[in-house]
GROMACS .gro file of C-alpha atoms in nm:
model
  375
    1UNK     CA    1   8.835   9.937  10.834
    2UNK     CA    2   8.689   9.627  10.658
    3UNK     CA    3   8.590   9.270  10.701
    4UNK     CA    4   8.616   9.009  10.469
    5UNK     CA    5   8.431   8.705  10.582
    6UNK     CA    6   8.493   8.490  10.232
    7UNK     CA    7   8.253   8.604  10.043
    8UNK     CA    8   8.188   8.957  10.099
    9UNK     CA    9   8.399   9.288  10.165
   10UNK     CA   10   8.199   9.460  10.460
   11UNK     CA   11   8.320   9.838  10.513
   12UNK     CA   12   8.270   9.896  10.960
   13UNK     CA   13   8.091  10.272  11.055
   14UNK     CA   14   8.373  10.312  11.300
   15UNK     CA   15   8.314  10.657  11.361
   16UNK     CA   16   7.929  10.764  11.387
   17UNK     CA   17   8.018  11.145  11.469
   18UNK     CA   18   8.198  11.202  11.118
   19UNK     CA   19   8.013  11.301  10.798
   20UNK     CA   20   8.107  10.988  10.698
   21UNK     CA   21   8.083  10.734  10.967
   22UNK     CA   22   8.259  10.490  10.752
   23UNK     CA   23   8.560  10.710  10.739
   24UNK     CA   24   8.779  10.706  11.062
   25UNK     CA   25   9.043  11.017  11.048
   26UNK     CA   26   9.379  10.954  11.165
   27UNK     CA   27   9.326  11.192  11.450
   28UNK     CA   28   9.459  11.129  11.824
   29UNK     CA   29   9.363  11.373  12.135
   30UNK     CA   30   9.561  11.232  12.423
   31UNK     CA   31   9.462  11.462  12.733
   32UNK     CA   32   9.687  11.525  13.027
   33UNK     CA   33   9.505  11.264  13.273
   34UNK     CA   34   9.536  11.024  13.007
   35UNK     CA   35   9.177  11.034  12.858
   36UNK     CA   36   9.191  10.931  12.481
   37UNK     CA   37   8.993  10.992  12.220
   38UNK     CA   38   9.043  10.931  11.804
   39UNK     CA   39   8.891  11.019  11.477
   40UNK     CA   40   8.596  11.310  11.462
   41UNK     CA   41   8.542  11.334  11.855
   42UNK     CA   42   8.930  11.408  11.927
   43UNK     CA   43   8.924  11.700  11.694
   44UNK     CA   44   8.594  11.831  11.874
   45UNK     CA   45   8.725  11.750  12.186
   46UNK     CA   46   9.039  11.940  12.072
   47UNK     CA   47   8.836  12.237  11.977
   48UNK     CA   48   8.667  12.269  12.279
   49UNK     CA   49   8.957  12.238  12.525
   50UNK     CA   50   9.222  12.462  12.312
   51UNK     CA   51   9.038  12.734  12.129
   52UNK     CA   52   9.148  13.092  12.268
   53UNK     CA   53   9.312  12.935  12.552
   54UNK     CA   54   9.646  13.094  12.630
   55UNK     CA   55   9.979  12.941  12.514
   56UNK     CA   56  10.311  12.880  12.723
   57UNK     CA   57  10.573  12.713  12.620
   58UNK     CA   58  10.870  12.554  12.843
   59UNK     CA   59  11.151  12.323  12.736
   60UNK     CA   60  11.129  12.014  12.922
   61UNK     CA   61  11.370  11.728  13.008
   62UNK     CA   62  11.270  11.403  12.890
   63UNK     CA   63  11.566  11.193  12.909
   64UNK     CA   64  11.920  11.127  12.759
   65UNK     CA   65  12.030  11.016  12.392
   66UNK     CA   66  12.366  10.888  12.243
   67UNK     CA   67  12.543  11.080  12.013
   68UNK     CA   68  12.740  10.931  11.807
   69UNK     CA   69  13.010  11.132  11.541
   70UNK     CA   70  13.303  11.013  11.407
   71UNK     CA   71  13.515  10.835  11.682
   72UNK     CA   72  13.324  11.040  11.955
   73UNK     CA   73  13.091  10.882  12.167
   74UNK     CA   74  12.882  11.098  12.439
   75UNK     CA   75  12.544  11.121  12.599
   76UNK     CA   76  12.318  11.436  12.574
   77UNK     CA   77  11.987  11.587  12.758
   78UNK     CA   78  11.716  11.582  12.571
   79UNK     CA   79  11.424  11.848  12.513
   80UNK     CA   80  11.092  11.940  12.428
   81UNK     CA   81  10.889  12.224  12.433
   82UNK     CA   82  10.534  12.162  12.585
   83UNK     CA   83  10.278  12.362  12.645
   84UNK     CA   84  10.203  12.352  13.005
   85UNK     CA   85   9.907  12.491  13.004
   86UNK     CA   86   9.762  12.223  12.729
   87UNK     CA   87   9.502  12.010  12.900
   88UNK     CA   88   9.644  11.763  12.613
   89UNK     CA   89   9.759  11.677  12.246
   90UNK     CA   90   9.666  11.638  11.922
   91UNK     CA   91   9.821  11.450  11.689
   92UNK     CA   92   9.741  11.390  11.281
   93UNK     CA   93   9.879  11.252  11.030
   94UNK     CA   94  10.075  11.063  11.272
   95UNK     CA   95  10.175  10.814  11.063
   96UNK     CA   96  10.406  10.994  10.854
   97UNK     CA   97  10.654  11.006  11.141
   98UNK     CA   98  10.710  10.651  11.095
   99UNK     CA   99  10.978  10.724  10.885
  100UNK     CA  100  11.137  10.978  11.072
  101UNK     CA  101  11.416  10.779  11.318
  102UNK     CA  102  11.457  11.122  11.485
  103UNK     CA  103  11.133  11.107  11.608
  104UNK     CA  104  11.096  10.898  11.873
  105UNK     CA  105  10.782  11.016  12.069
  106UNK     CA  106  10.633  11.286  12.248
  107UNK     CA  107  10.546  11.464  12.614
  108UNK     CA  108  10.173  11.528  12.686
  109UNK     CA  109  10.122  11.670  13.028
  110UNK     CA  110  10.345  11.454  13.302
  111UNK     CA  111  10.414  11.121  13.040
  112UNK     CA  112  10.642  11.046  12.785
  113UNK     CA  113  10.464  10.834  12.468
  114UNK     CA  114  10.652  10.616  12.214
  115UNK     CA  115  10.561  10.700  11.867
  116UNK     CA  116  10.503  10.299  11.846
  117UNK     CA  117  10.301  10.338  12.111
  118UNK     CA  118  10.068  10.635  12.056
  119UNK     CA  119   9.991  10.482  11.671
  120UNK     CA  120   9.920  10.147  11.909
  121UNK     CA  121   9.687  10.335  12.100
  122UNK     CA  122   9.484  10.479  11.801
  123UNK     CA  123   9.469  10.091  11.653
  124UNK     CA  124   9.367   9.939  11.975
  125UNK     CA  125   9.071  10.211  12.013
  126UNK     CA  126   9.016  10.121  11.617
  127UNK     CA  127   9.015   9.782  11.691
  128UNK     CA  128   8.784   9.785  11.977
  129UNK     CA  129   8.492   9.995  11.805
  130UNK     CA  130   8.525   9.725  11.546
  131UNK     CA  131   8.523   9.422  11.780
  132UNK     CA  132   8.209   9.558  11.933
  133UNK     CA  133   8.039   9.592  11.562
  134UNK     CA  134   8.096   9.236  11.489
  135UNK     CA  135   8.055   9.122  11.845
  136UNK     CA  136   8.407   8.926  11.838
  137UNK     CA  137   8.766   8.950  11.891
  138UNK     CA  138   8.969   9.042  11.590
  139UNK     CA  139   9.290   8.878  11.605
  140UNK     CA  140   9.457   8.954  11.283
  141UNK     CA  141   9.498   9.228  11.046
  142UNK     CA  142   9.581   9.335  10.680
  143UNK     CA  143   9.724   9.657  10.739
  144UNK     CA  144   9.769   9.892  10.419
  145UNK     CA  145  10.065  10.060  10.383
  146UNK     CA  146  10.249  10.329  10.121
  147UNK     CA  147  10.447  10.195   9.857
  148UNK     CA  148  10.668  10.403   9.993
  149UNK     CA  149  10.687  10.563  10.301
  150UNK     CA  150  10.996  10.705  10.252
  151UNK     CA  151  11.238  10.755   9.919
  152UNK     CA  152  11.536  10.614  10.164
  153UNK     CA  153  11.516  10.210  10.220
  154UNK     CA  154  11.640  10.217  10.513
  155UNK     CA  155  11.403  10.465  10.650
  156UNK     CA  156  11.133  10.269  10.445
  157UNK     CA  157  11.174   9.992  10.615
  158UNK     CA  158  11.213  10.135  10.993
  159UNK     CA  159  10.871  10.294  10.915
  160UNK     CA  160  10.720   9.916  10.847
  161UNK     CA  161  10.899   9.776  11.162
  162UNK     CA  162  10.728  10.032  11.372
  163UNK     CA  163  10.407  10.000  11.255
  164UNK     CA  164  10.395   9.596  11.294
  165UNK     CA  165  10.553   9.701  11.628
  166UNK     CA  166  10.257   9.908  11.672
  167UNK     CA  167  10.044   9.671  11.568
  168UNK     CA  168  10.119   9.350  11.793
  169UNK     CA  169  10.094   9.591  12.086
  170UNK     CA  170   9.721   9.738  11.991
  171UNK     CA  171   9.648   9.327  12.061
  172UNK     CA  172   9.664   9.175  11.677
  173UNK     CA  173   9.859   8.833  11.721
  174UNK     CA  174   9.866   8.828  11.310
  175UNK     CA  175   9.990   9.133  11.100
  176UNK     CA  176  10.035   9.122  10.758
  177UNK     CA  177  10.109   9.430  10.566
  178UNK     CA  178   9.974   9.493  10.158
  179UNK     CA  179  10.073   9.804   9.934
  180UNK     CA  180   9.716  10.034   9.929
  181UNK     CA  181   9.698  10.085   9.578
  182UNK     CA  182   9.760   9.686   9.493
  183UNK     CA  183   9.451   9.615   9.787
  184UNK     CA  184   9.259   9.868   9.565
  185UNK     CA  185   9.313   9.680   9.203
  186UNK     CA  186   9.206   9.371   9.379
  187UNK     CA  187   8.915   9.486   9.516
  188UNK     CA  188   8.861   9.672   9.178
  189UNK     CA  189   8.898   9.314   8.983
  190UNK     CA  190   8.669   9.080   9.204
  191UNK     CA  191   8.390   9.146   8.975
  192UNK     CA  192   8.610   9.199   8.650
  193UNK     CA  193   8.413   9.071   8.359
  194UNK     CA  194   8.705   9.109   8.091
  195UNK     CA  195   9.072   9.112   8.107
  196UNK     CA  196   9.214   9.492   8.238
  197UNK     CA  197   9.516   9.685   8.303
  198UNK     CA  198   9.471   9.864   8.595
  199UNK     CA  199   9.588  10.204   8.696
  200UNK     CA  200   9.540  10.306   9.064
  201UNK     CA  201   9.624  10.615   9.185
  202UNK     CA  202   9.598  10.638   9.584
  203UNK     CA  203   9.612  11.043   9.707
  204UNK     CA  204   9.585  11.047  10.004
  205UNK     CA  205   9.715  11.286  10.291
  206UNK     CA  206  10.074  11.193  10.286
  207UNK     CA  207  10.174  11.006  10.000
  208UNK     CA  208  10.045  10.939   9.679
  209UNK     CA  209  10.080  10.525   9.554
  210UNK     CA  210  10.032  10.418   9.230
  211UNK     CA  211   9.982  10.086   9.125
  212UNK     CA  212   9.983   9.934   8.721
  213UNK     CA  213   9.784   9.529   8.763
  214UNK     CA  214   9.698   9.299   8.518
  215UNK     CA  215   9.344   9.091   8.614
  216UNK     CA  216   9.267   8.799   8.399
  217UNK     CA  217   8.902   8.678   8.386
  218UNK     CA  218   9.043   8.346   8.559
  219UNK     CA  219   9.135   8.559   8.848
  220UNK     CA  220   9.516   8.547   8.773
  221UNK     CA  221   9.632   8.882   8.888
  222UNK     CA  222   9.998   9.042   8.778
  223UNK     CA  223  10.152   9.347   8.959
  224UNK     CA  224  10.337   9.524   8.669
  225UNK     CA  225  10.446   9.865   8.824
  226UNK     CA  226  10.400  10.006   9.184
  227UNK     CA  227  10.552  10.313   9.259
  228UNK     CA  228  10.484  10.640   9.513
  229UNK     CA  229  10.624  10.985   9.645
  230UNK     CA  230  10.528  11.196   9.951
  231UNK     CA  231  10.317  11.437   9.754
  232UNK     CA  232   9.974  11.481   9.846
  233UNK     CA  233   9.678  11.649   9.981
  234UNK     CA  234   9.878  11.805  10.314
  235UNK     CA  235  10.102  11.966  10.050
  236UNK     CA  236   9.861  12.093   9.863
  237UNK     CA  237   9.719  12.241  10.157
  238UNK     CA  238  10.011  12.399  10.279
  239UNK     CA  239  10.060  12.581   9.938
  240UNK     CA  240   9.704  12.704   9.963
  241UNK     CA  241   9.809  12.850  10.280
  242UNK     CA  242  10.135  12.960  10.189
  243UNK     CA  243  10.059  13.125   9.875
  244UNK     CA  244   9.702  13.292   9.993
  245UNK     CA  245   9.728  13.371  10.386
  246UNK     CA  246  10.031  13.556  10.485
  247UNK     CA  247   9.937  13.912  10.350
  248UNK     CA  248   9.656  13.911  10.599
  249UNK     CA  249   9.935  13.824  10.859
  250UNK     CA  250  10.201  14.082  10.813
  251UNK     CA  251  10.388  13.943  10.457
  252UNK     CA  252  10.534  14.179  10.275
  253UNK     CA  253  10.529  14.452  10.553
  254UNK     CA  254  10.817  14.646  10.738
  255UNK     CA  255  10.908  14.702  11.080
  256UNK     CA  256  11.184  14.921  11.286
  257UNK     CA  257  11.299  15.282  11.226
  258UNK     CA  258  11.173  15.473  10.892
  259UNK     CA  259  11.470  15.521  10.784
  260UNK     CA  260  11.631  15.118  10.786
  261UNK     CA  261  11.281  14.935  10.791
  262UNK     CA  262  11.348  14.552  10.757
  263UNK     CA  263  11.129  14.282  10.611
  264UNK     CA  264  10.915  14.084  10.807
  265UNK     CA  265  11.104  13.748  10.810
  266UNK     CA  266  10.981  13.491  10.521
  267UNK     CA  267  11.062  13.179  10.737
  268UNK     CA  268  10.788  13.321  10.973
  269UNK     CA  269  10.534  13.243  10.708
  270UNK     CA  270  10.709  12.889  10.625
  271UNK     CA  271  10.665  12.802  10.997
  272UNK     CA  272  10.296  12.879  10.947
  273UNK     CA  273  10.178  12.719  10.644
  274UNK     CA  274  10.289  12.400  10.852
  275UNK     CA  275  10.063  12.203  11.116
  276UNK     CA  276  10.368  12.021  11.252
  277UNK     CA  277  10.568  12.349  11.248
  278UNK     CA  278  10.343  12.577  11.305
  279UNK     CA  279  10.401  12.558  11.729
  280UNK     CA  280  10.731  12.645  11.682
  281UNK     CA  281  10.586  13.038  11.691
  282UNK     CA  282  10.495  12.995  12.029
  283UNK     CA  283  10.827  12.945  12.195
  284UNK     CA  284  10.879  13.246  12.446
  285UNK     CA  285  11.186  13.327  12.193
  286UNK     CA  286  10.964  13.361  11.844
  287UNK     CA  287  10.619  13.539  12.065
  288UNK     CA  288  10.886  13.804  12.194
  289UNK     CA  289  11.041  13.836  11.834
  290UNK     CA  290  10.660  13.850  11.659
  291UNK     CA  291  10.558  14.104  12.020
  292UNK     CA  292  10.888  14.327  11.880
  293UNK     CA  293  10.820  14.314  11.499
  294UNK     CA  294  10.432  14.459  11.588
  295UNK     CA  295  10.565  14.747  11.820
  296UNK     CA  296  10.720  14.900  11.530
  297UNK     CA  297  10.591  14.736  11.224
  298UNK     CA  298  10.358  14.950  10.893
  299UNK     CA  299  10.119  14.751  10.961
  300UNK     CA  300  10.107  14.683  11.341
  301UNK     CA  301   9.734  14.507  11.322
  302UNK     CA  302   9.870  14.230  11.092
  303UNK     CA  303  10.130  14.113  11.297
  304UNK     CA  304   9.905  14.091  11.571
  305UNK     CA  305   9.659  13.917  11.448
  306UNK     CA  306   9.948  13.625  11.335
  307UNK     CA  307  10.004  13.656  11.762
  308UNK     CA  308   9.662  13.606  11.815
  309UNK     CA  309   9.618  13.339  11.591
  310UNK     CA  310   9.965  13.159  11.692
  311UNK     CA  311   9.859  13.190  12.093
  312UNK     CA  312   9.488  13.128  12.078
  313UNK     CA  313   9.549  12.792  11.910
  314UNK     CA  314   9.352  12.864  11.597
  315UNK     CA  315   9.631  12.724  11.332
  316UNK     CA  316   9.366  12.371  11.335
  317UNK     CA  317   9.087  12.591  11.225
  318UNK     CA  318   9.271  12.747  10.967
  319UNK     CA  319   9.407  12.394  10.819
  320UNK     CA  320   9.075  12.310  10.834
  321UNK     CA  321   8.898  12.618  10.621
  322UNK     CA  322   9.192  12.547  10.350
  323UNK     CA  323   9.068  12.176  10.325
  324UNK     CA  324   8.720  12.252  10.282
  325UNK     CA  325   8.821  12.501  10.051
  326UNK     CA  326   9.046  12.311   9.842
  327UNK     CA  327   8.750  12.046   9.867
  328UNK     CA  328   8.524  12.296   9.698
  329UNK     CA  329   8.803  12.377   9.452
  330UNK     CA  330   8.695  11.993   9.301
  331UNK     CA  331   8.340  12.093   9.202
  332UNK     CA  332   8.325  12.460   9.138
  333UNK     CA  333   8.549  12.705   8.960
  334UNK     CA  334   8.642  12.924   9.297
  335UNK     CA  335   8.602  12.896   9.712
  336UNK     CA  336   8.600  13.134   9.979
  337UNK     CA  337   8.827  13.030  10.275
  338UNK     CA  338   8.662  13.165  10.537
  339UNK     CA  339   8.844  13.193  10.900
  340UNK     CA  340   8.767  13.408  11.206
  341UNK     CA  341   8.922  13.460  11.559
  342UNK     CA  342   9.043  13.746  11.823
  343UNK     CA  343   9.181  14.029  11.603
  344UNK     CA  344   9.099  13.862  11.275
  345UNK     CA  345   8.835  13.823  11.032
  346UNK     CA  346   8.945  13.688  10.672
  347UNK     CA  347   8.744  13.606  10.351
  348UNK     CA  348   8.970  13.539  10.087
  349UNK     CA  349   8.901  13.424   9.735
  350UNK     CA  350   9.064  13.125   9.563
  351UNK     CA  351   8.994  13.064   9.206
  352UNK     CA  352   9.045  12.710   9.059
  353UNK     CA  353   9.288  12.867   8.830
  354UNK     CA  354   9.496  13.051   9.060
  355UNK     CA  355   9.505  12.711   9.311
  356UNK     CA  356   9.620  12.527   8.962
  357UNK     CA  357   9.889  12.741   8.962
  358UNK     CA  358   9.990  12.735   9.335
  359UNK     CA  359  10.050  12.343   9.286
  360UNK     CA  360  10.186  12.346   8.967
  361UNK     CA  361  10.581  12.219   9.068
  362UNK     CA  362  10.334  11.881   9.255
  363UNK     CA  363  10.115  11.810   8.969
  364UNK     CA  364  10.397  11.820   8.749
  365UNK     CA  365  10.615  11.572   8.979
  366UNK     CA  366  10.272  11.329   8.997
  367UNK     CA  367  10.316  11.373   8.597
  368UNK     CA  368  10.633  11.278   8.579
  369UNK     CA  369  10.617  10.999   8.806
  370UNK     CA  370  10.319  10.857   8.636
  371UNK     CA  371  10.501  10.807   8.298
  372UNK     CA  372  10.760  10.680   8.506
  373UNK     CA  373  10.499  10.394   8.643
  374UNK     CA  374  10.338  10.321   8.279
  375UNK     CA  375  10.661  10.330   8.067
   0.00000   0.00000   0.00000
């Protein structure tokens, strides 16, 4: 978060306990009692609540929605599964749901939460950290936003209308909303000492934006292009994952008699290379299908160690050691991703070449979507 006060751009330390204090992740640990904490101390505070805990799952009610098909008209329960033995939730990322109109909140411990409302609940903590900085109220905002959240325009715009939403309730009277990559050219061009095309290109988490401007000298500024697709760094991390963790967990093996052995499920491994997806495992249904595929499974360890990982709640960690991995991907020519818990110990090797090649089908979409921008 930033302050502009008319003359100069001043960037707000919002979270001391990160690496970079100036950098406030999109992280939310609501805990059953309703404690709530954001950024680097809600993934600690995660870590230290949830790590080799047990799991258990149970679908709970949380109310009633209208179907609607055709000419028919009914109303249907509605379920979740929760964890009732989570002291409380973590949630990332949690503003790519925006777009999602089937997602409509959450259960953590005995309350239901609005997806409007938990993002309002990370901006109001964001916006009181900065109020105390500044020692003021902050009344309006400029909130950045992805060129596109979402390929659909309808679902494009239900994303923005939640987010404003979201936004009047964390206590901002004034919301205005500006593409991220066109914020970046301007801030680029304040200091602009000859005329410039300007290509940004915004990778972020979710989405990459990309943004073609034109800054005169004068100060005249010209949006020629903006553009945008939900490729990004999660993706790449799920590939990582995807492509380099599974034969430590049981891909490629066999389980049941010798003489009719089956393959161990591929959607198993999709479910995993997930962080939103990644719970499903853990429903009483998947643990006793994973518990049946170990009894009789080639290699029995493997398998297990996928339980233990699933049920000891170490699927953050291992998102985690793929980041910093991919991170050190950037600057040298291979990475170790390191990861250790109850029945595993991994150290496996990632070249920059072979993680080139893992991402190839994204790059080559960003490619294509780039000459799309400039043409």
């Amino acid at each position: 978060m930033s302050v502009y006060d008319g003359r100069q751009l001043q960037v707000l330390p919002l979270d001391p306990q990160n690496s970079n204090p100036n950098v406030l992740r999109t992280a939310l640990y609501i805990t059953n009692s309703q404690n709530v904490l954001i950024g680097r101390g809600a993934v600690d505070q995660y870590y230290e609540h949830n790590i080799g805990r047990p799991v258990k799952l149970q679908r709970v009610w949380v109310g009633e929605i209208e179907v609607v098909a055709d000419e028919m008209r009914y109303i249907q329960d509605a379920y979740v599964w929760t964890d009732v033995l989570s002291p409380g939730r973590l949630l990332l990322s949690i503003k790519t749901s925006l777009r999602d109109p089937d997602y409509v909140g959450t259960v953590i411990g005995p309350y239901h939460y609005s997806l409007e409302n938990l993002i309002a609940t990370y901006l109001h903590l964001a916006k009181i950290r900065a109020e105390r900085l500044l020692d003021r109220e902050l009344t309006s905002i400029v909130m950045g936003r992805p060129v596109r959240f979402a390929f659909d325009p309808q679902h494009d715009r239900l994303a923005q209308s939640r987010l404003l939403e979201a936004a009047l309730r964390a206590g901002y009277e004034q919301v205005y909303f500006q593409y991220e990559p066109v914020a970046a050219a301007y801030h680029y061009a304040v200091n602009l000492e000859e005329a410039q095309n300007i290509l940004v290109f915004d990778f972020g988490g979710g989405t990459l934006d990309v943004t073609v401007m034109r800054a005169e000298t004068t100060g005249r500024r010209e949006v020629l292009a903006t553009g945008g697709i939900p490729v990004a760094g999660d993706v790449f991390d799920e590939k990582l994952i995807r492509a380099k963790l599974p034969e430590h967990f049981g891909a490629g093996g066999t389980y049941g008699s010798a003489s009719k052995p089956l393959p161990v499920p591929l959607w198993i491994y999709d479910t995993f290379a997930n962080w939103q997806t990644i719970v499903e495992l853990q429903t009483p249904q998947n643990r006793e299908m994973l518990q049946t595929i170990a009894a009789t499974a080639r290699r029995p360890k493997e398998i297990e160690a996928l339980i233990s990982l699933v049920t000891s709640n170490y699927g953050l960690k291992m998102f985690d050691a793929v980041e910093l991995t991919k991170r050190t991907l950037s600057e040298r020519v291979g990475g170790m991703i390191k990861l250790q818990g109850p029945g595993f110990n991994i150290h496996q090797l990632v070249t920059r070449s072979e993680f080139e090649q893992i991402i190839q089908n994204e790059v080559d979409a960003i490619n294509t979507h780039l000459d799309e921008i400039v043409s």
